[in-house]
Short mmCIF file of C-alpha atoms in Angstrom, two decimals:
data_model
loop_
_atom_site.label_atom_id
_atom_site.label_comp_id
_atom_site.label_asym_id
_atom_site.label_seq_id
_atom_site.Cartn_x
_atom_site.Cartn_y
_atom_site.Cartn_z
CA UNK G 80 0.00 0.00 0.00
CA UNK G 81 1.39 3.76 -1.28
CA UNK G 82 2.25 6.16 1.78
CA UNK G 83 0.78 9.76 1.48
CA UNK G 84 2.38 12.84 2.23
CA UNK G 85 1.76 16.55 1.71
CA UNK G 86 4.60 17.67 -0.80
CA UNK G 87 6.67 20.69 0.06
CA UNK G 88 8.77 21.92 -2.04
CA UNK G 89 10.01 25.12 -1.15
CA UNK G 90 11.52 27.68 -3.26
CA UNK G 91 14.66 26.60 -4.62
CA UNK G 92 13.76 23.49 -6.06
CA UNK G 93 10.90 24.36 -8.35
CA UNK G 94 11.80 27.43 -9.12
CA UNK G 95 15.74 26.92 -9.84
CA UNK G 96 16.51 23.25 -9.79
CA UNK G 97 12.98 21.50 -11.46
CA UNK G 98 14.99 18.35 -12.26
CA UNK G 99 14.56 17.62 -8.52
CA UNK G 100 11.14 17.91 -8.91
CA UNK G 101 10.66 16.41 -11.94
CA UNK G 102 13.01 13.17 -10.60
CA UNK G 103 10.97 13.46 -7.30
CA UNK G 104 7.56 12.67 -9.19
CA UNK G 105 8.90 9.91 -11.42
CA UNK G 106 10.42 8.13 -8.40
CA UNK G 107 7.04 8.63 -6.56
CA UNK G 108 5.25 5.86 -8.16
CA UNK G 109 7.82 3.04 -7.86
CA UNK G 110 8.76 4.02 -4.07
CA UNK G 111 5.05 4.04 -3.69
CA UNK G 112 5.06 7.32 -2.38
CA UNK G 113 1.71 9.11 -3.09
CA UNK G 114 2.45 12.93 -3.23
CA UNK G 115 -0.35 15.07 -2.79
CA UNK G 116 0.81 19.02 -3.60
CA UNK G 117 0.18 21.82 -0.86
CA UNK G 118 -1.64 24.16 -2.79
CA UNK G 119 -0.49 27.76 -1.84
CA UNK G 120 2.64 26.66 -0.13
CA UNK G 121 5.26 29.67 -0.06
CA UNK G 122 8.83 30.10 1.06
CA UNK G 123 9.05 27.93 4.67
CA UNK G 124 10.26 30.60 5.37
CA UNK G 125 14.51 30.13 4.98
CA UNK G 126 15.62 30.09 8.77
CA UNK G 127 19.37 31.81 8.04
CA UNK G 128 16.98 35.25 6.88
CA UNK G 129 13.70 35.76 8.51
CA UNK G 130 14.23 33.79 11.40
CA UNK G 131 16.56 36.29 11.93
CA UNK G 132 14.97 39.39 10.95
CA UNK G 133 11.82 38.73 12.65
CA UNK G 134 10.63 35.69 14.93
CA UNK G 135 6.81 36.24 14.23
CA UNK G 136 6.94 36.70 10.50
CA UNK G 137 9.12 33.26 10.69
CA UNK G 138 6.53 31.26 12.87
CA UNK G 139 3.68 32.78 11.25
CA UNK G 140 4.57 31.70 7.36
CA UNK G 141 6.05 28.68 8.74
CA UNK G 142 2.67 27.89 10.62
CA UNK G 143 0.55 28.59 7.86
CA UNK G 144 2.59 26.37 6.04
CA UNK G 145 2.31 23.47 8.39
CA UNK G 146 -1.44 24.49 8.59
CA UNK G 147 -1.76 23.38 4.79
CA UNK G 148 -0.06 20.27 5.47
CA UNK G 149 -2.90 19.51 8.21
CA UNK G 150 -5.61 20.53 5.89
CA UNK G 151 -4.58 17.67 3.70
CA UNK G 152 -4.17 14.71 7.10
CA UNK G 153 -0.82 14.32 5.87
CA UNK G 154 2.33 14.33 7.24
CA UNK G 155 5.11 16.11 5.31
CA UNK G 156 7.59 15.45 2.89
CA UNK G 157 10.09 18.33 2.97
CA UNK G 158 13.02 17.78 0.11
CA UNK G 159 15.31 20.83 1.24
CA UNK G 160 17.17 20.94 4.14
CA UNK G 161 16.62 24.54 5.39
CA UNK G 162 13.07 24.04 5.00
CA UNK G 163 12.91 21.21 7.26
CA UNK G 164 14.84 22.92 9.98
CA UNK G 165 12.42 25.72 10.07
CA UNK G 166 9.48 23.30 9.53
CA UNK G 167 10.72 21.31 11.88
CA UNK G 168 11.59 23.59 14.57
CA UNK G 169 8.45 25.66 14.21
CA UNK G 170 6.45 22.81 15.12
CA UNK G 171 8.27 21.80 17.87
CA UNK G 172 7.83 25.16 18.54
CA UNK G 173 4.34 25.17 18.38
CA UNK G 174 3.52 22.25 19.87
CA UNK G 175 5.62 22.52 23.04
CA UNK G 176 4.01 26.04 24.07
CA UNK G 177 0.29 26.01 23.86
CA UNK G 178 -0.14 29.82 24.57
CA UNK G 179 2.43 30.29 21.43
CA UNK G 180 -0.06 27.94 19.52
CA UNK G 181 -2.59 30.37 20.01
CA UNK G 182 -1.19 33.01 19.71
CA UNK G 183 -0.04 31.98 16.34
CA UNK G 184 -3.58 30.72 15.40
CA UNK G 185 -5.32 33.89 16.33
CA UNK G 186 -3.05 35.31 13.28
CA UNK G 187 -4.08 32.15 10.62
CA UNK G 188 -7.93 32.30 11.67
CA UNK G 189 -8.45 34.93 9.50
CA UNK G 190 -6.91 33.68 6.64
CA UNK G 191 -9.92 30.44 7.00
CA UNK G 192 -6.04 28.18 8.81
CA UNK G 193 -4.92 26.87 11.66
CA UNK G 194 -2.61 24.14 13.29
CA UNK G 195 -3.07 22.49 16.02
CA UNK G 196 -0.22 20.13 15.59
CA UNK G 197 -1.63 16.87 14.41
CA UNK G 198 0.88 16.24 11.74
CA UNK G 199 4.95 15.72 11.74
CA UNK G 200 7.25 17.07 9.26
CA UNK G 201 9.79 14.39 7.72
CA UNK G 202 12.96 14.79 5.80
CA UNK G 203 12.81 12.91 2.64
CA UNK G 204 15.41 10.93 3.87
CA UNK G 205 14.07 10.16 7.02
CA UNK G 206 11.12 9.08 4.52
CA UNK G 207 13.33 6.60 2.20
CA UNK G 208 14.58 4.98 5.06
CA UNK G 209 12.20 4.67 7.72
CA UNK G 210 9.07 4.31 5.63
CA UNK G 211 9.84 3.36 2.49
CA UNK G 212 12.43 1.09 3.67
CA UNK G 213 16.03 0.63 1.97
CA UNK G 214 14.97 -3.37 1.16
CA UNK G 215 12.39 -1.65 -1.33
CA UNK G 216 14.43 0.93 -2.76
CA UNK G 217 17.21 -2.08 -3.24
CA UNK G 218 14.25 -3.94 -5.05
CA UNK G 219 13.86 -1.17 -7.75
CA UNK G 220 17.47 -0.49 -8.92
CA UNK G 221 18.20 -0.88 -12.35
CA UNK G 222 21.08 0.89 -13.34
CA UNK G 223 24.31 -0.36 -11.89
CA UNK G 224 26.65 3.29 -10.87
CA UNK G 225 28.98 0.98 -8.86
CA UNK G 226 32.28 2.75 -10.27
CA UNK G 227 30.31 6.63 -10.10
CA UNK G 228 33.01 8.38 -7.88
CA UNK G 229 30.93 11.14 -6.15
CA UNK G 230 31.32 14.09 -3.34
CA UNK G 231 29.07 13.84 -0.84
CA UNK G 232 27.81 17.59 0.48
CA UNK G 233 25.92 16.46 3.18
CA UNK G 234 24.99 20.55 4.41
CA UNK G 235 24.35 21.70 8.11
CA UNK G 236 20.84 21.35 8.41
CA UNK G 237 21.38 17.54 8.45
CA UNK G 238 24.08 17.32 11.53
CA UNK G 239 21.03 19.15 13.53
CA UNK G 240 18.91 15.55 13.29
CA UNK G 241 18.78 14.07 16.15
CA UNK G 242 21.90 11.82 16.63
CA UNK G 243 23.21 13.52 13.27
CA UNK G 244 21.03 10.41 12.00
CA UNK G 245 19.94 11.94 9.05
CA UNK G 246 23.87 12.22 7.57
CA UNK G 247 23.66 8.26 8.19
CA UNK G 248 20.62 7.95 6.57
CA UNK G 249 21.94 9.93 2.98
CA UNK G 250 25.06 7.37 3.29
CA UNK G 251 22.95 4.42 3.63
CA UNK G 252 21.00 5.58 0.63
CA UNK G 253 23.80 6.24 -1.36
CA UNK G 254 25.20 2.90 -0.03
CA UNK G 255 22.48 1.25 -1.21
CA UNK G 256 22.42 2.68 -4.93
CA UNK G 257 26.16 1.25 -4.80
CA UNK G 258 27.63 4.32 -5.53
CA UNK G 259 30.96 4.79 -4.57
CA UNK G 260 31.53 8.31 -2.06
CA UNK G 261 35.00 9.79 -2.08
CA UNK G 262 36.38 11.32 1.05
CA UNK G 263 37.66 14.05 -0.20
CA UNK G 264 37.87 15.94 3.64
CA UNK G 265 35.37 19.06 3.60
CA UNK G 266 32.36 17.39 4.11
CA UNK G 267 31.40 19.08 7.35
CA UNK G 268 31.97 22.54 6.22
CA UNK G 269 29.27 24.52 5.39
CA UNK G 270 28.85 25.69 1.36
CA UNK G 271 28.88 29.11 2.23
CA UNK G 272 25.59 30.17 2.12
CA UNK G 273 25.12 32.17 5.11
CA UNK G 274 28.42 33.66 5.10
CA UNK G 275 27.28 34.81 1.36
CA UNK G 276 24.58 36.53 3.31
CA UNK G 277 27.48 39.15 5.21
CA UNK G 278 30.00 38.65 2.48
CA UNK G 279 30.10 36.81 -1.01
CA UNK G 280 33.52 36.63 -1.94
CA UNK G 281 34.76 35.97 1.55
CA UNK G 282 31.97 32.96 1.28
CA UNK G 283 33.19 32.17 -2.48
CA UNK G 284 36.91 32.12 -1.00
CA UNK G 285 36.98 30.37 2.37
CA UNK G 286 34.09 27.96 1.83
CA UNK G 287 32.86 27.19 -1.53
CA UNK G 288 36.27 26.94 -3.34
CA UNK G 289 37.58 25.75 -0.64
CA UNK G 290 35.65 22.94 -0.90
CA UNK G 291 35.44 22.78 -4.95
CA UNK G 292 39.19 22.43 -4.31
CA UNK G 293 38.89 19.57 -2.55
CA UNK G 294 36.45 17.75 -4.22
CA UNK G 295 38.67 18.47 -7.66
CA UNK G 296 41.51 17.09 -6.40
CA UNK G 297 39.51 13.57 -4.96
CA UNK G 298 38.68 13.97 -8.90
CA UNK G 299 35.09 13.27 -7.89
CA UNK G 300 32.71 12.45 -11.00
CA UNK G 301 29.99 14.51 -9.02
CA UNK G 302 28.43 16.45 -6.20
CA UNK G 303 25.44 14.99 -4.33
CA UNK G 304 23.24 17.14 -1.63
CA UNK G 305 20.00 16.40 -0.24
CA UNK G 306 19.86 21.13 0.32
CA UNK G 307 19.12 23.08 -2.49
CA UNK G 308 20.55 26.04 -0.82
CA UNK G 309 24.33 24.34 -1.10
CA UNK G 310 23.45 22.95 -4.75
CA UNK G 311 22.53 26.61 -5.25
CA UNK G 312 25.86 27.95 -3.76
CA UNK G 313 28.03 25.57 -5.22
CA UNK G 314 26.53 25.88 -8.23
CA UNK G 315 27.19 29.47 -8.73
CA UNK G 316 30.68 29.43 -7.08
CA UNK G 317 31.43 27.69 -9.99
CA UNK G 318 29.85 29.89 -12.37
CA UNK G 319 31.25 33.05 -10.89
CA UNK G 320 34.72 31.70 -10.20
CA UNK G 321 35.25 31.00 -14.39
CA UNK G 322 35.54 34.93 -14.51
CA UNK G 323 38.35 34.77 -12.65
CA UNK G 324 39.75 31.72 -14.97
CA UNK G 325 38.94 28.88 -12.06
CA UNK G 326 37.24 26.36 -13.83
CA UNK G 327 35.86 23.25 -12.23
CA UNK G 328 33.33 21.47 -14.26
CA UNK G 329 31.75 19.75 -10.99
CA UNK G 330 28.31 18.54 -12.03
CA UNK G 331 25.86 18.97 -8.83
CA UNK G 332 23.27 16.32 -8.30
CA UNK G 333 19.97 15.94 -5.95
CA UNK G 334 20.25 13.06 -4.29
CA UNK G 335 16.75 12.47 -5.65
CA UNK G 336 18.44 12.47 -9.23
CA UNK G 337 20.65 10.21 -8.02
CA UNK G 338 18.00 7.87 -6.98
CA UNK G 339 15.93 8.14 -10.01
CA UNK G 340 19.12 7.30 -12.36
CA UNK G 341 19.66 4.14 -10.51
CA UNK G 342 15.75 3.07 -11.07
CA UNK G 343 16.90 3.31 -14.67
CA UNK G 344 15.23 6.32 -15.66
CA UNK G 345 17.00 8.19 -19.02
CA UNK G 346 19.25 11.70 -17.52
CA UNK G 347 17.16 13.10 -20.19
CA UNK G 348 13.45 12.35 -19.28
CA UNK G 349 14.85 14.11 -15.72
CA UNK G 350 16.36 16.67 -17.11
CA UNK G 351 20.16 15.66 -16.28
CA UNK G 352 20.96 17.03 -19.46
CA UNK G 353 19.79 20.68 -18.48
CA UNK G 354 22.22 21.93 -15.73
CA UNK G 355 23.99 25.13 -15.44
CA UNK G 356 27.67 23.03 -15.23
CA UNK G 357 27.96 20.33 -17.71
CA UNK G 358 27.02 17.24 -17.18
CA UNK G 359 27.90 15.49 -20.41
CA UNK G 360 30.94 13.34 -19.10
CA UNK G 361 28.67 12.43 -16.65
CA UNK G 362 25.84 11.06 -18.77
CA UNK G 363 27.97 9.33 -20.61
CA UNK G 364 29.64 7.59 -18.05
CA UNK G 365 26.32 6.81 -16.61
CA UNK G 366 25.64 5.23 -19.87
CA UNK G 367 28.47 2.71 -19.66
CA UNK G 368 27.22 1.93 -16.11
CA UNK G 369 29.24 4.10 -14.47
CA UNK G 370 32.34 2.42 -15.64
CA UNK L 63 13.17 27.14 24.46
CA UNK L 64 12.89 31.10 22.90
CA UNK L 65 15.58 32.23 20.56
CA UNK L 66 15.93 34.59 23.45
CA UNK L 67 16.80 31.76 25.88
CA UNK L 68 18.61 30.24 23.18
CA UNK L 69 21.17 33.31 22.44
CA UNK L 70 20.85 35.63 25.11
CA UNK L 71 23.58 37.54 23.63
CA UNK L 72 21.79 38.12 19.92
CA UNK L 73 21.64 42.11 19.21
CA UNK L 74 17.84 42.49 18.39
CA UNK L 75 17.74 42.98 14.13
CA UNK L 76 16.44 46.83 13.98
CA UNK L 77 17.12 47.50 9.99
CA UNK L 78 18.04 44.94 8.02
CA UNK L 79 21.25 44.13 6.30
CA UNK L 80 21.10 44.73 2.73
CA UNK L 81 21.73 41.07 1.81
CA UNK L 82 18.63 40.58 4.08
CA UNK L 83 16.19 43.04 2.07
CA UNK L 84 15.72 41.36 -1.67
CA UNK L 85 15.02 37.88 -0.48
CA UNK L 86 12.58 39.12 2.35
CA UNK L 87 10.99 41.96 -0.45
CA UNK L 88 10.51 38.48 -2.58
CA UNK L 89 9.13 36.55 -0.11
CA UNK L 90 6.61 39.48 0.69
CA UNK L 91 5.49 39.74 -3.09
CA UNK L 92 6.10 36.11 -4.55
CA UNK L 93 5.57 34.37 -1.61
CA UNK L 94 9.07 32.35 -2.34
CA UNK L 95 12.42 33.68 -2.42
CA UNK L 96 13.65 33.31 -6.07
CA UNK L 97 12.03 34.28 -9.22
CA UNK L 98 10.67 31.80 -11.72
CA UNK L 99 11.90 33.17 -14.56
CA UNK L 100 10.86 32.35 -18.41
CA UNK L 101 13.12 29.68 -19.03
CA UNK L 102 12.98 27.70 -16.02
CA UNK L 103 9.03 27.29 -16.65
CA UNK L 104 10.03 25.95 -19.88
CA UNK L 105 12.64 23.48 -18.54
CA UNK L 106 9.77 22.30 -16.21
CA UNK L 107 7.20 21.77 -19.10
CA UNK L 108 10.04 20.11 -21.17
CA UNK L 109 10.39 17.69 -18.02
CA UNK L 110 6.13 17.07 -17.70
CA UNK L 111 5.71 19.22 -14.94
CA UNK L 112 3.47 22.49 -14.85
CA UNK L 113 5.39 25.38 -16.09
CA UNK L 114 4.10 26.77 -12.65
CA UNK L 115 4.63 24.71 -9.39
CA UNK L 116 1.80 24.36 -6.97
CA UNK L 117 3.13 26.97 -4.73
CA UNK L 118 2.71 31.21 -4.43
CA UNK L 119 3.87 30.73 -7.87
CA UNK L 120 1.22 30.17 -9.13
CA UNK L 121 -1.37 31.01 -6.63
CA UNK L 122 -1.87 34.39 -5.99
CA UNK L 123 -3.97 34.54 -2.62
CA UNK L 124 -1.01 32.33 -1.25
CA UNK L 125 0.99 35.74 -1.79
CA UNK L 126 -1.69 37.92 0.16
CA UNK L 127 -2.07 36.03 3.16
CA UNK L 128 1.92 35.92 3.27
CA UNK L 129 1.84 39.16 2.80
CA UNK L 130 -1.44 39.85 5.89
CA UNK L 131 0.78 37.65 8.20
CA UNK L 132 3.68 39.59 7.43
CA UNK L 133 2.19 42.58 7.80
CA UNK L 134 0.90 41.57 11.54
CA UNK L 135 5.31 41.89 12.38
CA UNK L 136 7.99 44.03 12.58
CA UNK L 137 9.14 43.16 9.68
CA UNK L 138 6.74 44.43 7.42
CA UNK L 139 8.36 47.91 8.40
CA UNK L 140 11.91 46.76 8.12
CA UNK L 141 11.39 45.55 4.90
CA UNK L 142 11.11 49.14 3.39
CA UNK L 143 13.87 51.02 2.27
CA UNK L 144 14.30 54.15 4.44
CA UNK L 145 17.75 55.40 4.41
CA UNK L 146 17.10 58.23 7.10
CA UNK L 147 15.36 56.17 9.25
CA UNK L 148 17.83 53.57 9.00
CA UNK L 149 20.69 56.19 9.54
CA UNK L 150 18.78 56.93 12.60
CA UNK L 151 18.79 53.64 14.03
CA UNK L 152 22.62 52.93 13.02
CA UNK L 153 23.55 56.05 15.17
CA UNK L 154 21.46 55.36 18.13
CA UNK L 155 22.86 52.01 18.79
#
């Protein structure tokens, strides 16, 4: 029988990485996942700015948010990082201070909303392996990527799980596609994304090349992140450092890509062959198996 | 626990640093932080999804009840540019 969940998506995904998405609903089926959209659903909103700049405007967005989610009975899927953390947190919130719940309700009553905590908010990975199960995802592979060399860019939000299990749970996956990860010895720094936030080359200099460095000299076929915001970073470091002559030529994967190229579907029907940085050596290794 | 418990040492945000002000002026008129331009709703139809997500994107009452919660806070305020005001502020602290 298919598990439900109310989709969220966020902002970066659909908006700037659709081959996510797009990987995300083919997988859907043969995971039997059922995703049912939240109509509506906005920014989370991203923790590292407005949770910042204003506590209520966080917990209120967030909590209408979570208020969709209830709407629908389903618990949900978050496929970002920094959306789950403020997801995540704001329900905790929430929940754990009644008068807060209120409070926050007495703001999403007039909009026709309101939470009252009935539903839990689960990373996608905590969704692949604790409800899907790895046993079924094993069951589904059909591409062999046993000699795919790739970076893994694990980003913050995951080492804030409880018991940092959620960093296990992206290497079990990835152990499970057979994909081979290459320590290449920056995988607990952060991209650079909040640092981009007070300075962008500082961020460009001592955190994403820093770590583009690294994983160029592991000679890593790919990146692969479960956060859109460090796909997003990483992405562009490379883009802005070419000015400069740096070239790098990293392709950046979703982990959800990954998954939906080992359940055999074509890069192009999920759009592999549409990223900013190139990903033709990639395809075409993927093509010979990832030999 | 309150942010406040949390990090009792956290100045209070009174204007907002100008990396801050795009993503929060998108959030308060998209209802997301980046734009969906042209070509990225083409990518998405060429990959069988909507050319618009679900989302604010597409749904424009998601965008003003962001935008009434919103303007329930503080930050509704912060969010506009005022350069004197902000001077203000930045000389009084």
């Amino acid at each position: 029988m298919s598990k439900s969940y109310a989709l969220f998506l966020g902002c970066y995904i659909p908006a700037l990485q659709p081959f996510a998405e797009a990987s995300l609903r083919q997988i859907a089926p043969r995971l039997n996942m059922k995703l049912i959209d939240m109509k509506g659903a906005t920014c989370c909103p991203v923790p590292e700015i407005v949770r910042l700049a204003d506590h209520n405007a966080w917990l209120y967005v967030s909590a209408r948010n979570l208020a969709l989610a209830e709407s629908l009975g389903k618990d949900i899927m978050v496929v970002c990082n920094g959306c789950w953390e403020t997801l995540y947190d704001s329900r905790e919130a929430l929940i754990n201070n009644p008068p807060l719940m209120a409070e926050v309700n007495s703001k999403l009553l007039p909009l026709g909303k309101e939470f009252e905590g009935k539903i839990k908010v689960k990373h996608f990975l905590e969704v692949i392996v604790e409800d899907i199960g790895l046993k079924s995802l094993k069951t589904e592979l059909k591409q062999p990527l046993s000699k795919l060399k790739v970076a893994v860019q694990y980003g913050c939000k995951l080492y804030k799980s409880l018991d940092e299990k959620f960093v296990s749970y992206f290497d079990d996956i990835i152990q499970t596609l057979g994909v081979k990860t290459v320590k290449y010895g920056a995988e607990k720094l952060c991209c650079g994304f909040p640092l981009s936030l007070y300075s962008l080359d500082k961020a460009m200099e001592e955190r994403s090349k820093y770590k583009l460095d690294k994983m160029q000299t592991a000679k890593v076929d790919c990146m692969v992140t479960t956060c859109p915001g460090c796909y997003d970073v990483l992405e562009k470091a490379q883009l802005l450092l070419r000015r400069q002559g740096i070239r790098y030529e990293i392709p950046m994967l979703n982990l959800i890509e990954l998954i939906a190229i080992s359940l055999g579907f074509q890069p192009q029907e999920i759009g592999l062959d549409q990223h900013r940085i190139k990903t033709d050596a990639l395809i075409t290794k993927i093509g010979r198996g990832g030999n | 626990m309150s942010d406040e418990q949390l990090y009792p040492w956290r100045k209070k945000v009174k204007t907002l640093p100008p990396t801050f002000k795009n993503p929060i002026a998108n959030i308060i008129h998209l209802g997301h932080i980046p734009k969906l331009v042209t070509t990225r709703e083409k990518i998405r139809e060429t990959l069988g999804i909507n050319r618009k997500p679900p989302t604010a994107y597409g749904i424009e009452s998601a965008k003003v009840e962001v935008q009434e919660l919103i303007k329930r806070t503080e930050l509704y305020d912060k969010a506009t540019w005022n350069p004197t005001k902000e001077q203000t502020e930045r000389e009084s602290d």
